[in-house]
Coordinates of N, CA and C in Angstrom, one line a residue:
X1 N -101.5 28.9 7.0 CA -102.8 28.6 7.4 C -103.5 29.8 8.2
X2 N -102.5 30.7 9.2 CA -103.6 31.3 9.4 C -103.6 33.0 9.1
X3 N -102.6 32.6 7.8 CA -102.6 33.8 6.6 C -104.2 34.1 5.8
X4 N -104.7 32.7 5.2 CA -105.9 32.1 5.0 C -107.0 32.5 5.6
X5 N -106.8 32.6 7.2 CA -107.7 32.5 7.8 C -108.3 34.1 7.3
X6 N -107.1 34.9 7.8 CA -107.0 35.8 7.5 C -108.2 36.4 6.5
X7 N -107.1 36.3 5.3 CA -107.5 36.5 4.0 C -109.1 36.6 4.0
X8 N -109.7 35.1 4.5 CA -111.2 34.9 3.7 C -112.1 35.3 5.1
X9 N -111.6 35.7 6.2 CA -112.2 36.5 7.3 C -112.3 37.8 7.0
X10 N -111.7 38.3 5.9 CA -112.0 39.8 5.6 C -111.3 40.8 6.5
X11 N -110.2 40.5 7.0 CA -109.2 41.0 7.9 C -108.5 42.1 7.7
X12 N -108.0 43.3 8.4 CA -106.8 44.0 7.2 C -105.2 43.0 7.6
X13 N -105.1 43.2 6.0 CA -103.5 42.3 6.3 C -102.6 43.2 6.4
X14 N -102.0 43.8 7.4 CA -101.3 44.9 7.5 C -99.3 44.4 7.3
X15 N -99.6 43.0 7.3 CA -98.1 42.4 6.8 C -97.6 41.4 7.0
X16 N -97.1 41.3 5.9 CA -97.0 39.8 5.3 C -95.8 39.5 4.5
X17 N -95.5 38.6 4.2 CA -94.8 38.0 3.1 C -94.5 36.6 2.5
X18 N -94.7 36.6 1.2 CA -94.9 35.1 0.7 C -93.6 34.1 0.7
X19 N -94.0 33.1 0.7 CA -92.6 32.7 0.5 C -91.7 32.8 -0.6
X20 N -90.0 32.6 -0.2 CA -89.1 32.9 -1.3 C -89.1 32.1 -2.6
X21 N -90.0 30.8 -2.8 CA -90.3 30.0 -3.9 C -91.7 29.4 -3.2
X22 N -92.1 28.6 -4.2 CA -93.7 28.5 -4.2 C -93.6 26.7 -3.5
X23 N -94.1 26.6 -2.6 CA -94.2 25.5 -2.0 C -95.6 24.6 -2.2
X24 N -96.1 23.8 -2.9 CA -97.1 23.3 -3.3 C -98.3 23.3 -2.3
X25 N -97.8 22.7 -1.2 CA -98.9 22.7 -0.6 C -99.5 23.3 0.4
X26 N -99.2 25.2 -0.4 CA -100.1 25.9 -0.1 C -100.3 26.7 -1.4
X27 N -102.4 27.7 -1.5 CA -102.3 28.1 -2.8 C -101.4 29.2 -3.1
X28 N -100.8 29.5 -4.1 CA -100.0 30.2 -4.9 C -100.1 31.4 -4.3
X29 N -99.4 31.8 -4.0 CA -99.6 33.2 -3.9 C -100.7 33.6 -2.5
X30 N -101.1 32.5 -1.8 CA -101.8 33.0 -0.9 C -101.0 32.2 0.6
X31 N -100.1 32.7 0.7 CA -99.5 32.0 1.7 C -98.3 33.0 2.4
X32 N -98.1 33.2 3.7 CA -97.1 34.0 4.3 C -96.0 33.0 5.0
X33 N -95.1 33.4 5.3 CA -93.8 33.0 6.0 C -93.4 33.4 6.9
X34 N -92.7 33.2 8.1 CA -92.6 34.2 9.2 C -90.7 33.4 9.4
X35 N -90.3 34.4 9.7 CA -88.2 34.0 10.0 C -88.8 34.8 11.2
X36 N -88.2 34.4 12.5 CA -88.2 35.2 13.3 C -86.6 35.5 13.5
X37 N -86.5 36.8 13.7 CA -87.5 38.0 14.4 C -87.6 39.0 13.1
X38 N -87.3 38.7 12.2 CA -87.5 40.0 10.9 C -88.8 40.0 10.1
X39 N -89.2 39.1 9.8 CA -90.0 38.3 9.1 C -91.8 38.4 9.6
X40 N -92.8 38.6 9.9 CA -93.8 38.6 10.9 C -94.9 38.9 9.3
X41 N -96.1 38.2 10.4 CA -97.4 38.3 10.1 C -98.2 38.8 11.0
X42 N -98.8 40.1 10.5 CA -99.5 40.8 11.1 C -100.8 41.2 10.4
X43 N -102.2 41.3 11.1 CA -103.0 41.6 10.9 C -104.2 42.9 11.8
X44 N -105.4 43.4 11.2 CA -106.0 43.7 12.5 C -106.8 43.3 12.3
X45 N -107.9 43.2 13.3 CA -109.6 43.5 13.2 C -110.2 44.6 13.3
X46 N -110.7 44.8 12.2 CA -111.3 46.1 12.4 C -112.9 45.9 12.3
X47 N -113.1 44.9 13.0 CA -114.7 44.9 13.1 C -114.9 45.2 14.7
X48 N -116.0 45.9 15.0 CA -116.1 46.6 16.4 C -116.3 44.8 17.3
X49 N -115.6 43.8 17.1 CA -115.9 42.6 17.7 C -114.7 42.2 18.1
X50 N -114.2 41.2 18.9 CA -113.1 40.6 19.1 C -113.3 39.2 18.4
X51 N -111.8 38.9 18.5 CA -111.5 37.2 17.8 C -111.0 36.3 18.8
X52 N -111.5 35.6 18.5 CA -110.7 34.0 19.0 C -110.1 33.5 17.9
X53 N -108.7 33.1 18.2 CA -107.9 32.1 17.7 C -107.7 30.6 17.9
X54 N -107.7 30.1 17.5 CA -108.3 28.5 17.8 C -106.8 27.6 16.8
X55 N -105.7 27.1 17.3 CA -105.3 26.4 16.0 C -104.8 25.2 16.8
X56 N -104.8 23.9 15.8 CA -104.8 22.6 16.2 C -103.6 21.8 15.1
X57 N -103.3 20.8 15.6 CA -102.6 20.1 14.6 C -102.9 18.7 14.6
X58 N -103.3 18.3 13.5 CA -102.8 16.8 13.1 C -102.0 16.2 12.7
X59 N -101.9 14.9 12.5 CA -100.7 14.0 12.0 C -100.0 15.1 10.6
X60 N -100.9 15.2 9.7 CA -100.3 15.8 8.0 C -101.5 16.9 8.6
X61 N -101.7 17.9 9.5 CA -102.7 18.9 9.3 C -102.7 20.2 10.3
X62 N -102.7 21.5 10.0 CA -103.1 21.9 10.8 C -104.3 23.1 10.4
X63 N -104.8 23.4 11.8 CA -106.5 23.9 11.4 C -106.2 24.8 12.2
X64 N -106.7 26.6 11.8 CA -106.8 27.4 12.4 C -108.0 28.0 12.2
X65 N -108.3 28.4 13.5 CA -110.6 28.7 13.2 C -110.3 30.3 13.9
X66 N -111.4 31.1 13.4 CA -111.5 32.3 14.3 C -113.1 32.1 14.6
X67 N -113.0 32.9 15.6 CA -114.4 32.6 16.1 C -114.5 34.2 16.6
X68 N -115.8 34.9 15.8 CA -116.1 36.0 16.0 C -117.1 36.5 15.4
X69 N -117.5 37.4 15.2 CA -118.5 37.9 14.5 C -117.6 39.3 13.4
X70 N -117.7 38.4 12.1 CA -117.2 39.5 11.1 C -117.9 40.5 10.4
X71 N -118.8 40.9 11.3 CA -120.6 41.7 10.1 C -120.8 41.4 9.0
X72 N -120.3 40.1 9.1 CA -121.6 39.7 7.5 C -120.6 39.4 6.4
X73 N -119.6 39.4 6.6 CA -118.9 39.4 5.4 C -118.0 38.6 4.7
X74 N -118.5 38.3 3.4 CA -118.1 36.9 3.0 C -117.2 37.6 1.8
X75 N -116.4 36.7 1.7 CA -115.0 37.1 1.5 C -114.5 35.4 -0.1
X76 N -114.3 35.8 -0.6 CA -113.7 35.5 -2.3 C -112.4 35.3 -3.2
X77 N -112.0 34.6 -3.7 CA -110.8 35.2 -4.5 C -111.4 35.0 -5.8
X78 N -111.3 35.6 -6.6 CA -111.3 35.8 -8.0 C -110.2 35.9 -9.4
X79 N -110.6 35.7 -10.0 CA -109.3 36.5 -10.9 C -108.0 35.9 -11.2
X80 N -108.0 34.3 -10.6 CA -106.6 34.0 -10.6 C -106.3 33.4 -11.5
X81 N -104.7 34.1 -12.2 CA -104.0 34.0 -12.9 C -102.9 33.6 -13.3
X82 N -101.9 32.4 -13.6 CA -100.8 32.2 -13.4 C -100.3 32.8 -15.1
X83 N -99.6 34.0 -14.3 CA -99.0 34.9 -15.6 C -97.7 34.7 -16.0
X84 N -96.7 34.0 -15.3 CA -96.0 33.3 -15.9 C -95.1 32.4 -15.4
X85 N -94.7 31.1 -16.0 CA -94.0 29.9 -15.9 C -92.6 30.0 -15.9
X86 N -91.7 30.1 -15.1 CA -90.3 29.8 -15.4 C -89.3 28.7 -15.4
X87 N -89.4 27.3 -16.1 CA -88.8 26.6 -16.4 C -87.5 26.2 -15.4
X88 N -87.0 25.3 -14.2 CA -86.1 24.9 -13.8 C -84.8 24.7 -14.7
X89 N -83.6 25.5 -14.5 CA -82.6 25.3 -15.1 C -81.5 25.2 -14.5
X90 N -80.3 24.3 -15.2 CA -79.1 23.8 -14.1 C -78.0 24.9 -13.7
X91 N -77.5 25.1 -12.3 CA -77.0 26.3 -12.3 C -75.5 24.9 -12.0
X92 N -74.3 25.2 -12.6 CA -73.2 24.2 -13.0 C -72.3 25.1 -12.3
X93 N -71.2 24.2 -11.4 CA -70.6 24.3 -10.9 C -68.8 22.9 -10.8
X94 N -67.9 23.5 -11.2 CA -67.3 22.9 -11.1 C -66.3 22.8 -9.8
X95 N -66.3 21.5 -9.7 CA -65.5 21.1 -8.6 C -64.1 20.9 -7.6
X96 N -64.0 21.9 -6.7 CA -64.8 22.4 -5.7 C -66.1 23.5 -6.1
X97 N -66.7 23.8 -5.8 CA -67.5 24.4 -5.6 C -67.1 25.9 -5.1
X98 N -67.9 27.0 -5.4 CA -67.1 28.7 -4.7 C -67.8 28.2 -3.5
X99 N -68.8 27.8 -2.5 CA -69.2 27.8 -1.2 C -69.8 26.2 -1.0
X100 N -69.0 25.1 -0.6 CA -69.1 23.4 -0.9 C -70.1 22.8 0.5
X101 N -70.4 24.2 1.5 CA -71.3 23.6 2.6 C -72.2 24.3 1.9
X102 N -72.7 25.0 0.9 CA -74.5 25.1 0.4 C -74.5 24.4 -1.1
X103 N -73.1 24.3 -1.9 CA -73.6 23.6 -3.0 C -73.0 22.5 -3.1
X104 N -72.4 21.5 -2.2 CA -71.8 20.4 -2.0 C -72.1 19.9 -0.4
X105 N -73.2 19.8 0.6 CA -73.3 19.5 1.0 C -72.9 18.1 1.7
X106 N -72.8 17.2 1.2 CA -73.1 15.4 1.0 C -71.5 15.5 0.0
X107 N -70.6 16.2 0.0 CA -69.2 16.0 -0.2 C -69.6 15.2 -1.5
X108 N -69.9 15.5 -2.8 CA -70.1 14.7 -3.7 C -68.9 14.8 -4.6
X109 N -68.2 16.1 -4.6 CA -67.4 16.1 -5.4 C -65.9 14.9 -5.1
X110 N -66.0 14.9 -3.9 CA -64.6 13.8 -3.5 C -64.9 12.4 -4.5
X111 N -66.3 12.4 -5.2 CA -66.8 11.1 -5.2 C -66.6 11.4 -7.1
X112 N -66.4 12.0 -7.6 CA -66.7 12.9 -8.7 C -65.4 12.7 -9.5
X113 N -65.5 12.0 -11.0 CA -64.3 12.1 -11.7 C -64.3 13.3 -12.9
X114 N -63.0 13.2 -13.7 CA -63.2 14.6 -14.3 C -64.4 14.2 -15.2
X115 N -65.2 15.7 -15.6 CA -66.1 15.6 -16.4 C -67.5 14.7 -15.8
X116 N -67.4 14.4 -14.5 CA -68.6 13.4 -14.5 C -69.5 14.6 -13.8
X117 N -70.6 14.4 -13.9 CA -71.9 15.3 -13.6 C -72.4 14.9 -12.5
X118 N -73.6 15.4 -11.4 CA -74.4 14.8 -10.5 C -75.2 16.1 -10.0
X119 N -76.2 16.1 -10.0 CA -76.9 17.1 -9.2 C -76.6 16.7 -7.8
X120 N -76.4 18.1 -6.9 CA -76.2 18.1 -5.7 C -77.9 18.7 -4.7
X121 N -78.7 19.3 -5.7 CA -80.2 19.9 -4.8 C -80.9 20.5 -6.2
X122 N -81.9 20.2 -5.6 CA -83.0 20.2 -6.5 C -83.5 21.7 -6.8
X123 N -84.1 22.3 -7.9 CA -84.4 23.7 -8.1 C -86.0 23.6 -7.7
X124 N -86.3 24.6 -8.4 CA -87.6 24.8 -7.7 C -88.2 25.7 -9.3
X125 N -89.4 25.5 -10.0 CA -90.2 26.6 -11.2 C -90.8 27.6 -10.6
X126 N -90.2 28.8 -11.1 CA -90.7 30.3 -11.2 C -91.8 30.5 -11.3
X127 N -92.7 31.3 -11.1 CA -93.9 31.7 -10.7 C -94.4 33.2 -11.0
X128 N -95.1 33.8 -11.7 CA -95.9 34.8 -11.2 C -97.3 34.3 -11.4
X129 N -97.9 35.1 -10.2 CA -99.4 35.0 -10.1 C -100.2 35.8 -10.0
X130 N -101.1 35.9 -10.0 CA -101.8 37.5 -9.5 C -103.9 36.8 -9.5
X131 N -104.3 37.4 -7.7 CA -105.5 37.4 -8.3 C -106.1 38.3 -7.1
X132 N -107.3 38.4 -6.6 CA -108.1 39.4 -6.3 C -109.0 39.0 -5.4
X133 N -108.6 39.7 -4.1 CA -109.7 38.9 -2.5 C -110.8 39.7 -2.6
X134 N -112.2 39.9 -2.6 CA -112.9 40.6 -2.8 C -114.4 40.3 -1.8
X135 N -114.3 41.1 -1.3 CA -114.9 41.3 0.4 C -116.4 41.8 0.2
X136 N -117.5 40.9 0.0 CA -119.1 41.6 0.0 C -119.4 41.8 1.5
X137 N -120.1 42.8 2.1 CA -120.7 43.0 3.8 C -122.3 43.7 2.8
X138 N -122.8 43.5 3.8 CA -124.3 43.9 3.7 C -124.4 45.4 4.2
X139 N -124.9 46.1 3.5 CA -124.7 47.8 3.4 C -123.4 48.8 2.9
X140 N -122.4 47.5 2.5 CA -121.1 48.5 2.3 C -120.7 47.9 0.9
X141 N -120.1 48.9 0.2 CA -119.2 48.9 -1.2 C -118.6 47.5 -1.7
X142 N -118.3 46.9 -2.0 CA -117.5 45.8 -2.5 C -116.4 46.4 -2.0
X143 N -114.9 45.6 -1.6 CA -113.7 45.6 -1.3 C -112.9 45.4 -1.7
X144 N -112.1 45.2 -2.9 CA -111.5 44.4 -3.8 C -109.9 44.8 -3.8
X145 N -109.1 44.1 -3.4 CA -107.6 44.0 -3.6 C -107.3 43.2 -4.2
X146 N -106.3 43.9 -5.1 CA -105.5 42.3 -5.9 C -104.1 42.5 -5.6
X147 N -103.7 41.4 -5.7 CA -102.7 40.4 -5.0 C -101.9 40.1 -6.2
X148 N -100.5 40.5 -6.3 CA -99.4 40.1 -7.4 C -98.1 39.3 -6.6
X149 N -97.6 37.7 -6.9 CA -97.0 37.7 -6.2 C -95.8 36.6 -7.3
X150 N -94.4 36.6 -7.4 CA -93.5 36.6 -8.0 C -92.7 35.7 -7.3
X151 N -92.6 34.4 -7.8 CA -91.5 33.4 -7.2 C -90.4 33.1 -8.1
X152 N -89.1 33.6 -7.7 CA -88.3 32.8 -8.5 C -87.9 31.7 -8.8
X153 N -87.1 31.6 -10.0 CA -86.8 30.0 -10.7 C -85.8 30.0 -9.7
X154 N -85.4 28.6 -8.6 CA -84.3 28.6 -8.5 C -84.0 27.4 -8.7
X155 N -82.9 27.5 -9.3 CA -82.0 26.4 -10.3 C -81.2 25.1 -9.8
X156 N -81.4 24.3 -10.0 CA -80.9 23.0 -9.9 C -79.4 23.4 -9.6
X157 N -78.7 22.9 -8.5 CA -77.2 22.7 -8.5 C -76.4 21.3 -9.1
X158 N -75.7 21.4 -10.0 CA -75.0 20.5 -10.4 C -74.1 20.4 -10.5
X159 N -72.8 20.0 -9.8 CA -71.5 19.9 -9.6 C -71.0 18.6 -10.5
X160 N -69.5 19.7 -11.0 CA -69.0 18.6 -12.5 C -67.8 18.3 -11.7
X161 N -66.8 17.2 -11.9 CA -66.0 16.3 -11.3 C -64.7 17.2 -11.8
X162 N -63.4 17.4 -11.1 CA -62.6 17.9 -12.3 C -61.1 17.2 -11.9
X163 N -61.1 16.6 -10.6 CA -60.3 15.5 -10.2 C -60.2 14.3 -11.6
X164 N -58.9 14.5 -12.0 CA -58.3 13.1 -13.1 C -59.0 11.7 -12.4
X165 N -59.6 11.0 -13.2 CA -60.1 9.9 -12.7 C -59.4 8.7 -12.5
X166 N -58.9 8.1 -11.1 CA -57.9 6.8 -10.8 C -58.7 5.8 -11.6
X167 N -57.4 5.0 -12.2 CA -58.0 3.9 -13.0 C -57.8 3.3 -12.0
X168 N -58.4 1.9 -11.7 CA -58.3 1.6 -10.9 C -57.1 -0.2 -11.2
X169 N -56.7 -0.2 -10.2 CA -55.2 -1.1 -10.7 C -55.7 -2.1 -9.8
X170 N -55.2 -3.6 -10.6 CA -55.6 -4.9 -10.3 C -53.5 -5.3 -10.6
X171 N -53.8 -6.5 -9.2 CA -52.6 -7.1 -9.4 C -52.6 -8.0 -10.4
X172 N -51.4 -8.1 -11.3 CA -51.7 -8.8 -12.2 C -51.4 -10.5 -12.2
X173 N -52.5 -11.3 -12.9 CA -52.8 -12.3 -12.4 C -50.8 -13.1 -12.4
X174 N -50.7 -14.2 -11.9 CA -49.5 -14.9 -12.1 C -50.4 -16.2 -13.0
X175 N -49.0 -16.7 -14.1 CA -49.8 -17.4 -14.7 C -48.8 -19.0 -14.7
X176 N -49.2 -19.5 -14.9 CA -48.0 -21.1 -14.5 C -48.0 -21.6 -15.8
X177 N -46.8 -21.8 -16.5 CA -47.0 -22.9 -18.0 C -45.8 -23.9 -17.3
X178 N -46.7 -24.9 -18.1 CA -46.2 -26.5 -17.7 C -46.2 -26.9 -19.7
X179 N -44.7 -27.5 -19.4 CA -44.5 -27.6 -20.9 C -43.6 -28.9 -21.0

């Protein structure tokens, strides 16, 4: 959100980074991530003005405002392209698992006979995008940067059972004959 703010305030983005897969509900490729402490979003203002930061939250919302004088400049994206689709595919793993606290979480494999299947975590579809912020001010050049940004496919985990499966044994009934 207030990568965004950013962005269409005509800001320099001096650093950023998108997220490691594409999370819907933000647009594609116009969204940053911060991991502290490696990770950061940085910006400057290079208008001879200072900013206010203003950000708020609701129930499902949060709103971040600047409040400043940007000389005039109204700010666009253009150009957007989704250049390519990468299809979610299953990444199969038999049971145990090589690391069973990130691809067996929920211990599914104890639950798992041979050959039986189950997804353990959901993948996520690959992404490239690309499009173009483009900055009009009154007396000065157009601004135009484009923006390429690349999410990978990450793949469905599915853990296969490889434990022999217990039949399961019933006492057997007793039967009475009267003759």
């Amino acid at each position: 959100t207030l990568y965004n703010a950013v962005f269409f305030g005509g800001y320099v983005d001096v650093q950023h980074s998108p997220h490691a897969f594409y999370i819907s509900r933000y647009p594609m490729g116009r969204e940053a991530t911060i991991v502290y402490p490696t990770v950061d979003l940085k910006f400057r203002d290079d208008t001879d003005h200072g900013v206010l930061i203003r950000a708020s939250t609701g129930a499902t919302s949060v709103t971040v405002t600047f409040y400043g004088n940007n000389d005039g400049r109204v700010v666009h994206e253009q150009n957007r392209k989704i250049l390519k689709t990468t299809p979610i595919t299953d990444q199969v793993f038999p049971c145990p698992p090589p690391n069973p606290t990130v691809q067996d979480p929920n211990n599914l494999c104890s639950r798992l006979s041979a050959g039986q299947r189950e997804q353990s975590a959901s993948g996520e579809t690959g992404y490239d995008v690309e499009f173009d912020r483009v900055i009009d001010q009154p007396g000065q050049p157009e601004v135009r940067t484009h923006y390429y940004v690349s999410y990978p496919m990450l793949p469905n985990t599915v853990l296969v059972g490889t434990a022999p499966s217990t039949p399961s044994t019933t006492a057997p009934s007793s039967q009475t004959t009267q003759g």
